[in-house]
Amino acid sequence: MMAVPSTRTPQVAMVGGGQLARMTHQAAIALGQSLRVLATSADEPAAQVTPDVVIGSHTDLEDLRRVAAGADVLTFDHEHVPTELLDKLVAEGVNVAPPPQALVYAQDKLVMRHRLESLGAAVPRYLGLDSLDRLDAVDAFAGRVDAPLVVKAARGGYDGRGVQLARDLADAREITRAYLADGVPVVLEEKVELRRELAALVARSPFGQGAAWPVVETVQADGICVQVIAPAPELSEAKAAAAQGLALRLAAELGVVGVLAVELFETTDGALLVNELAMRPHNSGHWTMDGSRTSQFEQHLRAVLDYPLGDTDAIAPVTVMANVLGAAQPPEMAVDERLHHLYARMPDARVHLYGKTERPGRKVGHINFVGDDAADLPKLRERAELAAHWLSYGQWADGWDPHG
């Protein structure tokens, strides 16, 4: 009797039902899959679009077991799953990607800083504290670096949360004391003299294959990324190659499986310092949905399934991504009408909305603009900023009148 070929495709489960899971599901459809997600509620971005949803918490072992049951691999749209729970899943035979021994370097800034130093990767000067008994070390550190201090919660921060620039030494001590009193370890860092922020995005498979996208510039406002420019303008080939090589080396040394984002500081004297790591699709890679031959979301799926990785070349000389952030006061105009007007003025805008309720400062979508000439970058950035502002506020910042 002839064997019937299996029509089953590999099952990928993802912890978290946010926009990253939503866009990963979009990529999964093209691969013949539907992504299974663990969401906290049915109205989360990914839960709105995928038919395979487990409602539960990423801090509950039974919920994690339910989403992982029968899946070929369990991956993440955020890094907040307790390491001890992931260790239990691995012990039970669950294929976790990235594995918990790698993910911890994206979860804990202090563990990350120690490991990066041991690997010879340049980082800002820092001090780690986990006890109020060592609070006096803040003064000694401040005297040593002779620079303003940034105080970071070692775990749990994102989009500027858990990161505070101290006004002075007394303020640094007080912020540190407050974190430690709540049982949160602290990383104090020198405030680096920046030229700009960069990001090197790569992917790595269990087989060991790596792939790197062009290095991008990320533009921040109030601790939140507002624009990404791909590739980073006026970045030498040598420095871009060094950043990509560093990211690929870190992915291999740390045992990453999937997408790794290495956020970098480019200092005023031209040095590159590692700021943060993320082991999942990342805001700095949203431009790849329209500006690269393989999006970061498809690549993440390829990587965790151990497929050969896709081509990461840019398809155009420049792409600008702008985040759409919720306004302080949501506009009266419905988002559908805002889209109507945006497309009427800018038909080349590539809009990606997340299905989120608009709240002040919340990322509710992003827009990509792909340019044919790198010389047009200033105009492209201006258009991206106008488009994002319009979708956020329902007002054209330049006073444009569609009926004028």
Coordinates of C-alpha atoms in Angstrom, one line a residue:
M1 CA 0.0 0.0 0.0
M2 CA 1.4 3.4 -1.0
A3 CA 2.0 5.8 1.8
V4 CA 0.0 9.0 1.7
P5 CA 2.2 12.1 1.9
S6 CA 1.5 14.2 5.0
T7 CA -0.1 17.5 4.3
R8 CA 0.7 18.9 7.7
T9 CA 2.9 22.0 7.9
P10 CA 5.0 22.7 10.9
Q11 CA 3.2 24.4 13.8
V12 CA 4.7 27.5 15.2
A13 CA 3.4 28.8 18.6
M14 CA 4.2 32.4 19.8
V15 CA 4.0 33.7 23.3
G16 CA 2.4 37.1 23.2
G17 CA -0.5 38.5 21.1
G18 CA 0.9 41.9 20.2
Q19 CA 1.6 43.5 16.9
L20 CA 4.8 41.5 16.3
A21 CA 2.8 38.3 16.6
R22 CA 0.1 39.8 14.3
M23 CA 2.7 40.5 11.6
T24 CA 4.4 37.2 12.1
H25 CA 1.0 35.6 11.5
Q26 CA 0.7 37.5 8.2
A27 CA 4.0 36.0 7.1
A28 CA 2.9 32.6 8.3
I29 CA 0.0 32.6 6.0
A30 CA 2.3 32.7 2.9
L31 CA 4.1 29.7 4.3
G32 CA 0.8 27.7 4.5
Q33 CA 0.5 28.2 8.3
S34 CA -1.6 29.9 10.9
L35 CA 0.4 31.0 13.9
R36 CA -0.8 29.8 17.3
V37 CA -0.6 32.6 19.8
L38 CA -0.8 33.0 23.6
A39 CA -2.7 36.2 24.1
T40 CA -4.0 37.8 27.3
S41 CA -7.4 38.6 25.7
A42 CA -9.3 38.1 22.5
D43 CA -8.9 41.7 21.4
E44 CA -5.1 41.7 21.3
P45 CA -3.7 42.5 17.8
A46 CA -2.7 38.9 16.9
A47 CA -5.8 37.3 18.5
Q48 CA -7.9 39.5 16.2
V49 CA -6.5 37.8 13.0
T50 CA -5.3 34.3 13.8
P51 CA -7.8 31.5 14.3
D52 CA -5.5 29.6 16.7
V53 CA -5.5 31.5 20.0
V54 CA -4.9 30.4 23.5
I55 CA -6.1 32.9 26.1
G56 CA -3.8 33.0 29.1
S57 CA -0.7 34.5 30.8
H58 CA 2.9 34.2 29.9
T59 CA 3.7 33.8 33.6
D60 CA 1.5 30.7 34.0
L61 CA 3.2 27.4 33.3
E62 CA -0.1 25.6 32.4
D63 CA -0.9 28.3 29.9
L64 CA 2.5 28.0 28.3
R65 CA 2.1 24.3 28.1
R66 CA -1.3 24.7 26.4
V67 CA 0.1 27.0 23.7
A68 CA 3.2 24.7 23.2
A69 CA 1.2 21.5 23.0
G70 CA 1.8 19.8 19.6
A71 CA 3.8 22.7 18.2
D72 CA 7.1 22.2 16.5
V73 CA 8.6 25.3 18.1
L74 CA 7.7 27.9 20.7
T75 CA 8.9 31.4 20.1
F76 CA 8.1 35.0 21.4
D77 CA 6.8 38.4 20.5
H78 CA 8.2 39.7 23.8
E79 CA 10.9 38.7 26.3
H80 CA 9.0 38.7 29.5
V81 CA 8.5 35.0 30.1
P82 CA 10.2 33.9 33.4
T83 CA 13.3 31.9 32.6
E84 CA 12.4 29.2 35.2
L85 CA 9.2 28.5 33.3
L86 CA 11.0 28.2 30.0
D87 CA 13.6 25.8 31.6
K88 CA 10.7 23.6 32.7
L89 CA 9.2 23.5 29.1
V90 CA 12.6 22.6 27.7
A91 CA 13.0 19.8 30.3
E92 CA 9.6 18.5 29.1
G93 CA 10.8 18.4 25.5
V94 CA 9.4 21.7 24.1
N95 CA 11.6 23.2 21.4
V96 CA 12.0 26.8 22.6
A97 CA 13.5 29.3 20.1
P98 CA 15.5 31.3 21.1
P99 CA 16.4 28.9 24.0
P100 CA 16.1 30.3 27.5
Q101 CA 19.9 30.4 28.0
A102 CA 20.0 32.8 25.1
L103 CA 16.9 34.8 25.8
V104 CA 18.1 35.7 29.3
Y105 CA 20.5 38.2 27.6
A106 CA 17.6 40.1 26.2
Q107 CA 15.7 39.8 29.5
D108 CA 18.3 41.1 31.9
K109 CA 20.4 44.1 31.1
L110 CA 22.9 43.4 33.8
V111 CA 23.4 39.8 32.7
M112 CA 23.7 41.1 29.2
R113 CA 26.3 43.7 30.0
H114 CA 28.5 41.1 31.8
R115 CA 28.3 38.7 28.9
L116 CA 29.0 41.3 26.3
E117 CA 32.1 42.4 28.1
S118 CA 33.3 38.9 28.3
L119 CA 32.9 38.6 24.6
G120 CA 34.9 41.8 24.0
A121 CA 31.9 43.8 22.7
A122 CA 32.1 47.5 23.5
V123 CA 29.4 48.8 25.9
P124 CA 28.8 52.0 27.8
R125 CA 30.6 52.2 31.2
Y126 CA 28.1 50.7 33.8
L127 CA 27.6 49.6 37.4
G128 CA 25.2 46.8 38.4
L129 CA 23.5 46.9 41.8
D130 CA 21.1 44.4 43.3
S131 CA 21.1 45.5 47.0
L132 CA 20.5 48.6 49.0
D133 CA 23.6 47.8 50.9
R134 CA 25.7 48.9 47.9
L135 CA 24.0 52.2 47.4
D136 CA 27.2 54.1 48.2
A137 CA 28.8 52.6 45.0
V138 CA 26.7 55.1 43.0
D139 CA 28.9 58.0 44.3
A140 CA 32.1 56.2 43.4
F141 CA 30.8 55.3 39.9
A142 CA 29.7 58.9 39.2
G143 CA 33.1 60.1 40.2
R144 CA 34.8 57.6 37.9
V145 CA 32.7 58.3 34.7
D146 CA 32.3 62.1 35.2
A147 CA 29.2 62.1 33.1
P148 CA 25.4 62.3 33.5
L149 CA 24.0 59.0 34.7
V150 CA 21.2 56.9 33.2
V151 CA 19.4 54.6 35.7
K152 CA 17.8 51.4 34.2
A153 CA 15.7 48.7 35.7
A154 CA 17.7 45.5 34.9
R155 CA 14.5 43.7 33.8
G156 CA 11.1 44.6 32.3
G157 CA 11.8 47.9 30.6
Y158 CA 10.9 48.8 27.0
D159 CA 10.1 51.9 24.8
G160 CA 11.8 54.1 27.4
R161 CA 10.0 52.6 30.4
G162 CA 12.4 51.6 33.1
V163 CA 15.0 54.0 31.9
Q164 CA 15.5 57.4 33.6
L165 CA 18.1 60.1 33.0
A166 CA 19.1 61.4 36.4
R167 CA 19.2 65.2 36.9
D168 CA 22.2 64.9 39.3
L169 CA 23.9 62.6 41.6
A170 CA 21.3 62.9 44.3
D171 CA 18.6 62.1 41.8
A172 CA 20.5 59.0 40.6
R173 CA 20.8 57.8 44.2
E174 CA 17.1 58.3 44.7
I175 CA 16.0 56.5 41.5
T176 CA 18.3 53.7 42.3
R177 CA 17.1 53.4 45.8
A178 CA 13.4 53.3 44.6
Y179 CA 14.2 50.4 42.2
L180 CA 16.2 48.4 44.7
A181 CA 13.5 49.0 47.4
D182 CA 11.0 47.3 45.0
G183 CA 13.4 44.4 44.6
V184 CA 14.4 45.4 41.0
P185 CA 18.2 45.2 40.3
V186 CA 19.6 48.3 38.6
V187 CA 22.1 49.1 35.9
L188 CA 23.7 52.6 36.1
E189 CA 25.3 53.8 32.9
E190 CA 27.2 56.9 31.7
K191 CA 25.1 59.0 29.4
V192 CA 27.0 58.5 26.1
E193 CA 27.8 61.5 23.9
L194 CA 25.8 60.3 20.8
R195 CA 26.0 61.1 17.2
R196 CA 23.0 58.9 16.6
E197 CA 21.5 55.5 17.3
L198 CA 21.8 52.5 14.9
A199 CA 20.4 49.0 14.8
A200 CA 22.0 45.9 13.3
L201 CA 19.3 43.2 12.6
V202 CA 20.3 39.6 11.9
A203 CA 18.8 36.2 12.0
R204 CA 20.3 32.8 12.8
S205 CA 19.0 29.3 12.4
P206 CA 19.7 26.2 14.5
F207 CA 21.8 24.9 11.6
G208 CA 24.0 27.9 12.2
Q209 CA 23.2 29.9 9.1
G210 CA 23.2 33.7 9.6
A211 CA 21.8 36.6 7.6
A212 CA 22.1 40.3 8.1
W213 CA 20.0 43.2 6.9
P214 CA 21.5 46.6 6.1
V215 CA 22.3 48.6 9.3
V216 CA 19.7 51.2 10.0
E217 CA 19.5 54.5 11.8
T218 CA 16.8 54.8 14.5
V219 CA 15.4 58.2 15.5
Q220 CA 14.1 58.5 19.0
A221 CA 11.7 60.9 20.8
D222 CA 11.0 60.6 24.5
G223 CA 12.5 57.1 24.5
I224 CA 10.3 55.8 21.7
C225 CA 11.5 55.2 18.2
V226 CA 9.7 57.5 15.8
Q227 CA 11.6 56.8 12.5
V228 CA 13.9 54.2 11.0
I229 CA 16.1 55.0 8.0
A230 CA 17.4 52.0 5.9
P231 CA 20.2 51.9 5.2
A232 CA 21.7 54.3 7.8
P233 CA 22.8 57.4 5.8
E234 CA 26.5 58.4 5.8
L235 CA 27.6 55.1 7.4
S236 CA 30.8 53.9 5.9
E237 CA 30.9 50.4 4.4
A238 CA 33.6 49.4 6.9
K239 CA 31.5 50.5 9.9
A240 CA 28.3 48.9 8.5
A241 CA 30.2 45.6 8.0
A242 CA 31.6 45.8 11.5
A243 CA 28.1 46.3 13.0
Q244 CA 26.7 43.4 11.0
G245 CA 29.7 41.2 11.9
L246 CA 29.3 42.0 15.6
A247 CA 25.5 41.2 15.5
L248 CA 26.2 37.9 13.7
R249 CA 29.0 37.0 16.1
L250 CA 26.7 37.8 19.1
A251 CA 23.9 35.7 17.6
A252 CA 26.3 32.7 17.3
E253 CA 28.1 33.2 20.7
L254 CA 24.8 33.6 22.6
G255 CA 23.1 30.7 20.8
V256 CA 20.3 32.8 19.3
V257 CA 17.7 31.1 17.1
G258 CA 15.4 33.6 15.2
V259 CA 15.8 37.3 14.7
L260 CA 18.3 39.3 16.9
A261 CA 18.3 43.1 17.0
V262 CA 21.4 44.7 18.3
E263 CA 20.7 48.4 19.2
L264 CA 23.9 50.5 19.0
F265 CA 25.1 53.9 20.0
E266 CA 27.3 55.6 17.5
T267 CA 29.4 58.0 19.6
T268 CA 30.5 61.5 18.6
D269 CA 34.1 60.1 18.2
G270 CA 32.8 57.3 15.9
A271 CA 32.8 54.3 18.2
L272 CA 30.0 51.7 18.2
L273 CA 28.6 50.7 21.7
V274 CA 26.0 48.0 22.2
N275 CA 23.0 49.4 24.0
E276 CA 20.3 46.7 24.0
L277 CA 19.5 43.3 22.6
A278 CA 16.1 41.9 21.4
M279 CA 15.6 38.3 20.4
R280 CA 12.5 38.6 18.3
P281 CA 11.2 40.7 15.4
H282 CA 11.9 44.4 16.3
N283 CA 10.7 47.8 15.6
S284 CA 13.9 48.7 13.8
G285 CA 13.1 45.9 11.3
H286 CA 9.5 47.0 10.3
W287 CA 11.0 48.6 7.1
T288 CA 11.8 45.1 5.8
M289 CA 8.1 44.5 5.2
D290 CA 8.3 46.7 2.1
G291 CA 12.0 47.5 1.6
S292 CA 13.7 44.1 1.8
R293 CA 13.5 40.9 -0.2
T294 CA 12.6 39.0 3.0
S295 CA 10.8 40.6 5.9
Q296 CA 12.0 40.1 9.4
F297 CA 8.7 38.3 10.2
E298 CA 9.1 35.7 7.4
Q299 CA 12.8 35.4 8.3
H300 CA 12.0 34.7 12.0
L301 CA 9.7 31.9 11.0
R302 CA 12.3 30.5 8.6
A303 CA 14.9 30.6 11.3
V304 CA 12.9 29.0 14.1
L305 CA 11.8 26.2 11.7
D306 CA 15.4 25.8 10.5
Y307 CA 14.5 26.6 6.9
P308 CA 17.2 28.1 4.7
L309 CA 17.2 31.9 5.4
G310 CA 15.9 34.4 2.9
D311 CA 17.7 37.1 1.0
T312 CA 18.1 40.3 3.1
D313 CA 19.0 42.7 0.4
A314 CA 17.2 46.0 0.2
I315 CA 15.0 46.4 -2.9
A316 CA 15.5 50.1 -3.1
P317 CA 18.2 52.7 -2.3
V318 CA 16.3 54.0 0.8
T319 CA 13.3 53.1 2.9
V320 CA 11.9 55.2 5.7
M321 CA 9.6 53.8 8.4
A322 CA 7.6 56.0 10.7
N323 CA 5.7 54.8 13.8
V324 CA 2.1 55.9 14.3
L325 CA 1.7 56.8 17.9
G326 CA -1.6 57.5 19.7
A327 CA -2.4 61.2 20.2
A328 CA -2.9 62.8 23.6
Q329 CA -6.5 63.3 22.5
P330 CA -7.8 60.7 19.9
P331 CA -9.1 62.6 16.8
E332 CA -12.8 62.6 16.1
M333 CA -12.1 61.4 12.6
A334 CA -12.3 57.6 12.4
V335 CA -9.1 55.8 11.3
D336 CA -10.8 54.6 8.1
E337 CA -11.4 58.2 7.0
R338 CA -7.9 59.1 8.0
L339 CA -6.6 56.3 5.8
H340 CA -8.9 57.6 2.9
H341 CA -7.3 61.0 3.1
L342 CA -3.8 59.7 3.5
Y343 CA -4.0 57.5 0.4
A344 CA -5.5 60.3 -1.6
R345 CA -2.5 62.5 -0.9
M346 CA 0.2 59.8 -0.6
P347 CA -0.8 56.7 -2.7
D348 CA 2.7 55.2 -2.3
A349 CA 2.4 55.1 1.5
R350 CA 2.6 51.5 2.8
V351 CA 0.4 51.4 6.0
H352 CA 0.5 48.7 8.6
L353 CA -2.1 49.1 11.4
Y354 CA -2.2 46.9 14.5
G355 CA -5.8 46.9 15.5
K356 CA -5.0 48.6 18.8
T357 CA -7.1 51.1 20.7
E358 CA -5.5 54.5 20.4
R359 CA -3.9 55.7 23.6
P360 CA -1.3 58.5 24.2
G361 CA 2.1 57.4 23.0
R362 CA 1.0 53.9 22.1
K363 CA 2.4 52.4 18.9
V364 CA -0.8 51.7 16.9
G365 CA 0.9 51.2 13.5
H366 CA 3.7 52.2 11.1
I367 CA 4.1 53.5 7.6
N368 CA 6.8 52.6 5.1
F369 CA 8.0 54.8 2.2
V370 CA 10.3 53.3 -0.3
G371 CA 12.5 55.7 -2.3
D372 CA 14.2 55.3 -5.7
D373 CA 17.0 57.7 -4.9
A374 CA 19.0 58.1 -1.7
A375 CA 19.3 61.8 -2.5
D376 CA 15.6 62.1 -1.9
L377 CA 16.0 61.0 1.8
P378 CA 15.1 64.4 3.3
K379 CA 11.9 64.6 1.3
L380 CA 11.1 61.0 2.1
R381 CA 11.5 61.6 5.8
E382 CA 9.4 64.7 5.7
R383 CA 6.6 62.8 4.0
A384 CA 6.9 59.9 6.5
E385 CA 6.6 62.4 9.4
L386 CA 3.6 64.1 7.8
A387 CA 1.8 60.8 7.2
A388 CA 2.4 59.5 10.7
H389 CA 1.2 62.7 12.2
W390 CA -1.9 62.7 10.1
L391 CA -2.8 59.1 11.1
S392 CA -2.2 60.0 14.8
Y393 CA -3.9 63.4 15.0
G394 CA -6.2 63.7 11.9
Q395 CA -4.4 67.0 11.1
W396 CA -1.9 67.8 8.4
A397 CA 1.1 69.3 10.2
D398 CA 1.9 71.4 7.1
G399 CA -1.7 72.8 6.8
W400 CA -2.4 70.9 3.6
D401 CA -6.0 71.3 2.4
P402 CA -7.3 68.5 0.3
H403 CA -9.9 70.9 -1.1
G404 CA -7.5 73.7 -1.7

